[in-house]
Amino acid sequence: MTSTDATPPLRPTRQRIAVAEAMASFDDFRSAQEIHELLGRRGEHVGLATVYRTLQRLADAGEVDMLRTEDGEAIYRRCSDTHHHHLVCRSCGRTVEVEGPAVERWTRAIASEHGFTDVSHTLEIFGTCPSCG
Amino acid sequence: MTSTDATPPLRPTRQRIAVAEAMASFDDFRSAQEIHELLGRRGEHVGLATVYRTLQRLADAGEVDMLRTEDGEAIYRRCSDTHHHHLVCRSCGRTVEVEGPAVERWTRAIASEHGFTDVSHTLEIFGTCPSCG
DNA sequence: GCTGATTTGACAACGATTCTCAATCGCCAT
DNA sequence: ATGGCGATTGAGAATCGTTGTCAAATCAGC
């Protein structure tokens, strides 16, 4: 393995920058389509397919979180680089990042207890936030 | 609201029974399409739309678990009636039901700490099982 | 400026899921 | 049993998010 290029050269194009900036501009989860629209409204036209491609790259690179709504739609959000989970308001979509070392430990323990390796997990908490309650 | 009927009468039709039996016949997660196919092969023809409708009912009734694969497809599995989570093998799909009272407590605590009510959560653990490792 | 690899965008293609709506079916009172 | 009637079904069309296609545009380096 001289330099296992799983990562081909990445170019900072106008489109990629636009998407990255858009992601930086809000705090909650948005779908690819919403981001595409947002960019359009801002005058930064970026093709829908490109938005999808870019978001995937960002997600792979761990720069954004991607999760699925109940009905299977992918939604994205910029995130801090530490591992964490989300507390999401069912009605207004407001999200809070939460951490739980105990949960991390627990999942690892359970997994190895069953002989599973290379473990990862997803955890989302849903509820009604104070202002929507 | 004389008797807030959120649950209209449910009829035990041939189709619903067939789907329920199919669900009882295996242990791992299957997609609606797979179940539809399975029934077809068994000679029990049930329309695809009906399979979808029935699985949704079952999921709403808490008789089956529904979760989403990484790519957004819905998959279903019969489940015990106690609240639990799944440890899923990324390569062969084998699943193990796990329980974690600590996690339940933790999510409830975190949520109320932020003023969220009516809380629920999803938690899945993915990994490579012993036989696939 | 030229060249080759990367990236883009418009649009077609896809696949899962839902909708439509007429034909059937199950339940229940007669 | 029988008839009425709302629940249910099925076949196919319609949605909708997402991915594929491929020629044109763009970029890095020479």
JSON list of N, CA and C in Angstrom, two decimals, chain A residues 69-108:
[
{"chain": "A", "resi": 69, "resn": "THR", "atom": "N", "xyz": [-35.17, 10.68, 8.60]},
{"chain": "A", "resi": 69, "resn": "THR", "atom": "CA", "xyz": [-36.42, 10.96, 9.28]},
{"chain": "A", "resi": 69, "resn": "THR", "atom": "C", "xyz": [-37.22, 9.67, 9.31]},
{"chain": "A", "resi": 70, "resn": "GLU", "atom": "N", "xyz": [-38.29, 9.70, 10.05]},
{"chain": "A", "resi": 70, "resn": "GLU", "atom": "CA", "xyz": [-39.14, 8.53, 10.18]},
{"chain": "A", "resi": 70, "resn": "GLU", "atom": "C", "xyz": [-39.55, 8.01, 8.81]},
{"chain": "A", "resi": 71, "resn": "ASP", "atom": "N", "xyz": [-39.73, 8.89, 7.86]},
{"chain": "A", "resi": 71, "resn": "ASP", "atom": "CA", "xyz": [-40.18, 8.42, 6.56]},
{"chain": "A", "resi": 71, "resn": "ASP", "atom": "C", "xyz": [-39.05, 8.24, 5.56]},
{"chain": "A", "resi": 72, "resn": "GLY", "atom": "N", "xyz": [-37.84, 8.09, 6.07]},
{"chain": "A", "resi": 72, "resn": "GLY", "atom": "CA", "xyz": [-36.76, 7.68, 5.20]},
{"chain": "A", "resi": 72, "resn": "GLY", "atom": "C", "xyz": [-35.99, 8.76, 4.47]},
{"chain": "A", "resi": 73, "resn": "GLU", "atom": "N", "xyz": [-36.34, 10.00, 4.70]},
{"chain": "A", "resi": 73, "resn": "GLU", "atom": "CA", "xyz": [-35.64, 11.07, 4.02]},
{"chain": "A", "resi": 73, "resn": "GLU", "atom": "C", "xyz": [-34.32, 11.35, 4.74]},
{"chain": "A", "resi": 74, "resn": "ALA", "atom": "N", "xyz": [-33.29, 11.63, 3.97]},
{"chain": "A", "resi": 74, "resn": "ALA", "atom": "CA", "xyz": [-31.99, 11.92, 4.58]},
{"chain": "A", "resi": 74, "resn": "ALA", "atom": "C", "xyz": [-31.92, 13.40, 4.94]},
{"chain": "A", "resi": 75, "resn": "ILE", "atom": "N", "xyz": [-31.52, 13.69, 6.16]},
{"chain": "A", "resi": 75, "resn": "ILE", "atom": "CA", "xyz": [-31.35, 15.08, 6.54]},
{"chain": "A", "resi": 75, "resn": "ILE", "atom": "C", "xyz": [-29.96, 15.28, 7.11]},
{"chain": "A", "resi": 76, "resn": "TYR", "atom": "N", "xyz": [-29.43, 16.49, 6.91]},
{"chain": "A", "resi": 76, "resn": "TYR", "atom": "CA", "xyz": [-28.04, 16.76, 7.25]},
{"chain": "A", "resi": 76, "resn": "TYR", "atom": "C", "xyz": [-27.91, 17.97, 8.17]},
{"chain": "A", "resi": 77, "resn": "ARG", "atom": "N", "xyz": [-26.81, 17.97, 8.90]},
{"chain": "A", "resi": 77, "resn": "ARG", "atom": "CA", "xyz": [-26.55, 19.06, 9.80]},
{"chain": "A", "resi": 77, "resn": "ARG", "atom": "C", "xyz": [-25.06, 19.11, 10.06]},
{"chain": "A", "resi": 78, "resn": "ARG", "atom": "N", "xyz": [-24.51, 20.30, 10.16]},
{"chain": "A", "resi": 78, "resn": "ARG", "atom": "CA", "xyz": [-23.09, 20.40, 10.50]},
{"chain": "A", "resi": 78, "resn": "ARG", "atom": "C", "xyz": [-22.99, 19.92, 11.92]},
{"chain": "A", "resi": 79, "resn": "CYS", "atom": "N", "xyz": [-21.83, 19.48, 12.30]},
{"chain": "A", "resi": 79, "resn": "CYS", "atom": "CA", "xyz": [-21.72, 18.99, 13.67]},
{"chain": "A", "resi": 79, "resn": "CYS", "atom": "C", "xyz": [-20.33, 19.18, 14.20]},
{"chain": "A", "resi": 80, "resn": "SER", "atom": "N", "xyz": [-20.27, 19.15, 15.50]},
{"chain": "A", "resi": 80, "resn": "SER", "atom": "CA", "xyz": [-18.96, 19.25, 16.12]},
{"chain": "A", "resi": 80, "resn": "SER", "atom": "C", "xyz": [-18.25, 17.95, 15.83]},
{"chain": "A", "resi": 81, "resn": "ASP", "atom": "N", "xyz": [-16.93, 17.95, 16.00]},
{"chain": "A", "resi": 81, "resn": "ASP", "atom": "CA", "xyz": [-16.18, 16.77, 15.61]},
{"chain": "A", "resi": 81, "resn": "ASP", "atom": "C", "xyz": [-16.17, 15.67, 16.66]},
{"chain": "A", "resi": 82, "resn": "THR", "atom": "N", "xyz": [-16.72, 15.95, 17.81]},
{"chain": "A", "resi": 82, "resn": "THR", "atom": "CA", "xyz": [-16.76, 14.89, 18.81]},
{"chain": "A", "resi": 82, "resn": "THR", "atom": "C", "xyz": [-18.01, 14.05, 18.59]},
{"chain": "A", "resi": 83, "resn": "HIS", "atom": "N", "xyz": [-17.94, 12.82, 19.01]},
{"chain": "A", "resi": 83, "resn": "HIS", "atom": "CA", "xyz": [-19.08, 11.94, 18.84]},
{"chain": "A", "resi": 83, "resn": "HIS", "atom": "C", "xyz": [-20.20, 12.40, 19.77]},
{"chain": "A", "resi": 84, "resn": "HIS", "atom": "N", "xyz": [-21.42, 12.43, 19.24]},
{"chain": "A", "resi": 84, "resn": "HIS", "atom": "CA", "xyz": [-22.54, 12.88, 20.07]},
{"chain": "A", "resi": 84, "resn": "HIS", "atom": "C", "xyz": [-23.86, 12.41, 19.47]},
{"chain": "A", "resi": 85, "resn": "HIS", "atom": "N", "xyz": [-24.93, 12.73, 20.15]},
{"chain": "A", "resi": 85, "resn": "HIS", "atom": "CA", "xyz": [-26.25, 12.34, 19.64]},
{"chain": "A", "resi": 85, "resn": "HIS", "atom": "C", "xyz": [-27.16, 13.56, 19.65]},
{"chain": "A", "resi": 86, "resn": "HIS", "atom": "N", "xyz": [-28.39, 13.36, 19.20]},
{"chain": "A", "resi": 86, "resn": "HIS", "atom": "CA", "xyz": [-29.29, 14.50, 19.12]},
{"chain": "A", "resi": 86, "resn": "HIS", "atom": "C", "xyz": [-30.60, 14.28, 19.85]},
{"chain": "A", "resi": 87, "resn": "LEU", "atom": "N", "xyz": [-31.03, 15.38, 20.43]},
{"chain": "A", "resi": 87, "resn": "LEU", "atom": "CA", "xyz": [-32.33, 15.42, 21.07]},
{"chain": "A", "resi": 87, "resn": "LEU", "atom": "C", "xyz": [-33.13, 16.32, 20.13]},
{"chain": "A", "resi": 88, "resn": "VAL", "atom": "N", "xyz": [-34.12, 15.75, 19.49]},
{"chain": "A", "resi": 88, "resn": "VAL", "atom": "CA", "xyz": [-34.84, 16.48, 18.44]},
{"chain": "A", "resi": 88, "resn": "VAL", "atom": "C", "xyz": [-36.30, 16.72, 18.80]},
{"chain": "A", "resi": 89, "resn": "CYS", "atom": "N", "xyz": [-36.76, 17.95, 18.59]},
{"chain": "A", "resi": 89, "resn": "CYS", "atom": "CA", "xyz": [-38.16, 18.26, 18.86]},
{"chain": "A", "resi": 89, "resn": "CYS", "atom": "C", "xyz": [-39.01, 17.77, 17.69]},
{"chain": "A", "resi": 90, "resn": "ARG", "atom": "N", "xyz": [-39.98, 16.96, 18.04]},
{"chain": "A", "resi": 90, "resn": "ARG", "atom": "CA", "xyz": [-40.84, 16.38, 17.02]},
{"chain": "A", "resi": 90, "resn": "ARG", "atom": "C", "xyz": [-41.63, 17.43, 16.27]},
{"chain": "A", "resi": 91, "resn": "SER", "atom": "N", "xyz": [-41.97, 18.53, 16.95]},
{"chain": "A", "resi": 91, "resn": "SER", "atom": "CA", "xyz": [-42.86, 19.45, 16.24]},
{"chain": "A", "resi": 91, "resn": "SER", "atom": "C", "xyz": [-42.15, 20.63, 15.58]},
{"chain": "A", "resi": 92, "resn": "CYS", "atom": "N", "xyz": [-41.11, 21.19, 16.21]},
{"chain": "A", "resi": 92, "resn": "CYS", "atom": "CA", "xyz": [-40.45, 22.32, 15.54]},
{"chain": "A", "resi": 92, "resn": "CYS", "atom": "C", "xyz": [-39.09, 21.96, 14.97]},
{"chain": "A", "resi": 93, "resn": "GLY", "atom": "N", "xyz": [-38.61, 20.77, 15.27]},
{"chain": "A", "resi": 93, "resn": "GLY", "atom": "CA", "xyz": [-37.35, 20.35, 14.68]},
{"chain": "A", "resi": 93, "resn": "GLY", "atom": "C", "xyz": [-36.10, 20.84, 15.40]},
{"chain": "A", "resi": 94, "resn": "ARG", "atom": "N", "xyz": [-36.30, 21.63, 16.42]},
{"chain": "A", "resi": 94, "resn": "ARG", "atom": "CA", "xyz": [-35.17, 22.14, 17.18]},
{"chain": "A", "resi": 94, "resn": "ARG", "atom": "C", "xyz": [-34.32, 20.96, 17.68]},
{"chain": "A", "resi": 95, "resn": "THR", "atom": "N", "xyz": [-32.99, 21.11, 17.61]},
{"chain": "A", "resi": 95, "resn": "THR", "atom": "CA", "xyz": [-32.15, 20.01, 18.07]},
{"chain": "A", "resi": 95, "resn": "THR", "atom": "C", "xyz": [-31.12, 20.46, 19.09]},
{"chain": "A", "resi": 96, "resn": "VAL", "atom": "N", "xyz": [-30.79, 19.54, 19.95]},
{"chain": "A", "resi": 96, "resn": "VAL", "atom": "CA", "xyz": [-29.77, 19.79, 20.96]},
{"chain": "A", "resi": 96, "resn": "VAL", "atom": "C", "xyz": [-28.77, 18.65, 20.87]},
{"chain": "A", "resi": 97, "resn": "GLU", "atom": "N", "xyz": [-27.49, 18.99, 20.83]},
{"chain": "A", "resi": 97, "resn": "GLU", "atom": "CA", "xyz": [-26.49, 17.92, 20.80]},
{"chain": "A", "resi": 97, "resn": "GLU", "atom": "C", "xyz": [-26.27, 17.46, 22.22]},
{"chain": "A", "resi": 98, "resn": "VAL", "atom": "N", "xyz": [-26.26, 16.16, 22.41]},
{"chain": "A", "resi": 98, "resn": "VAL", "atom": "CA", "xyz": [-26.00, 15.66, 23.75]},
{"chain": "A", "resi": 98, "resn": "VAL", "atom": "C", "xyz": [-24.91, 14.60, 23.71]},
{"chain": "A", "resi": 99, "resn": "GLU", "atom": "N", "xyz": [-24.21, 14.48, 24.82]},
{"chain": "A", "resi": 99, "resn": "GLU", "atom": "CA", "xyz": [-23.16, 13.47, 24.90]},
{"chain": "A", "resi": 99, "resn": "GLU", "atom": "C", "xyz": [-23.47, 12.53, 26.05]},
{"chain": "A", "resi": 100, "resn": "GLY", "atom": "N", "xyz": [-23.02, 11.33, 25.92]},
{"chain": "A", "resi": 100, "resn": "GLY", "atom": "CA", "xyz": [-23.29, 10.39, 27.00]},
{"chain": "A", "resi": 100, "resn": "GLY", "atom": "C", "xyz": [-22.25, 9.29, 27.04]},
{"chain": "A", "resi": 101, "resn": "PRO", "atom": "N", "xyz": [-21.16, 9.56, 27.69]},
{"chain": "A", "resi": 101, "resn": "PRO", "atom": "CA", "xyz": [-20.07, 8.58, 27.78]},
{"chain": "A", "resi": 101, "resn": "PRO", "atom": "C", "xyz": [-20.59, 7.22, 28.22]},
{"chain": "A", "resi": 102, "resn": "ALA", "atom": "N", "xyz": [-21.57, 7.23, 29.10]},
{"chain": "A", "resi": 102, "resn": "ALA", "atom": "CA", "xyz": [-22.10, 5.98, 29.62]},
{"chain": "A", "resi": 102, "resn": "ALA", "atom": "C", "xyz": [-22.70, 5.14, 28.50]},
{"chain": "A", "resi": 103, "resn": "VAL", "atom": "N", "xyz": [-23.42, 5.81, 27.62]},
{"chain": "A", "resi": 103, "resn": "VAL", "atom": "CA", "xyz": [-24.03, 5.10, 26.50]},
{"chain": "A", "resi": 103, "resn": "VAL", "atom": "C", "xyz": [-22.98, 4.51, 25.59]},
{"chain": "A", "resi": 104, "resn": "GLU", "atom": "N", "xyz": [-21.94, 5.28, 25.35]},
{"chain": "A", "resi": 104, "resn": "GLU", "atom": "CA", "xyz": [-20.85, 4.81, 24.49]},
{"chain": "A", "resi": 104, "resn": "GLU", "atom": "C", "xyz": [-20.26, 3.54, 25.09]},
{"chain": "A", "resi": 105, "resn": "ARG", "atom": "N", "xyz": [-20.02, 3.60, 26.35]},
{"chain": "A", "resi": 105, "resn": "ARG", "atom": "CA", "xyz": [-19.44, 2.45, 27.04]},
{"chain": "A", "resi": 105, "resn": "ARG", "atom": "C", "xyz": [-20.39, 1.26, 26.98]},
{"chain": "A", "resi": 106, "resn": "TRP", "atom": "N", "xyz": [-21.63, 1.54, 27.23]},
{"chain": "A", "resi": 106, "resn": "TRP", "atom": "CA", "xyz": [-22.63, 0.48, 27.24]},
{"chain": "A", "resi": 106, "resn": "TRP", "atom": "C", "xyz": [-22.73, -0.23, 25.90]},
{"chain": "A", "resi": 107, "resn": "THR", "atom": "N", "xyz": [-22.82, 0.53, 24.81]},
{"chain": "A", "resi": 107, "resn": "THR", "atom": "CA", "xyz": [-22.93, -0.11, 23.50]},
{"chain": "A", "resi": 107, "resn": "THR", "atom": "C", "xyz": [-21.70, -0.95, 23.20]},
{"chain": "A", "resi": 108, "resn": "ARG", "atom": "N", "xyz": [-20.54, -0.42, 23.55]},
{"chain": "A", "resi": 108, "resn": "ARG", "atom": "CA", "xyz": [-19.33, -1.19, 23.27]},
{"chain": "A", "resi": 108, "resn": "ARG", "atom": "C", "xyz": [-19.34, -2.49, 24.07]}
]
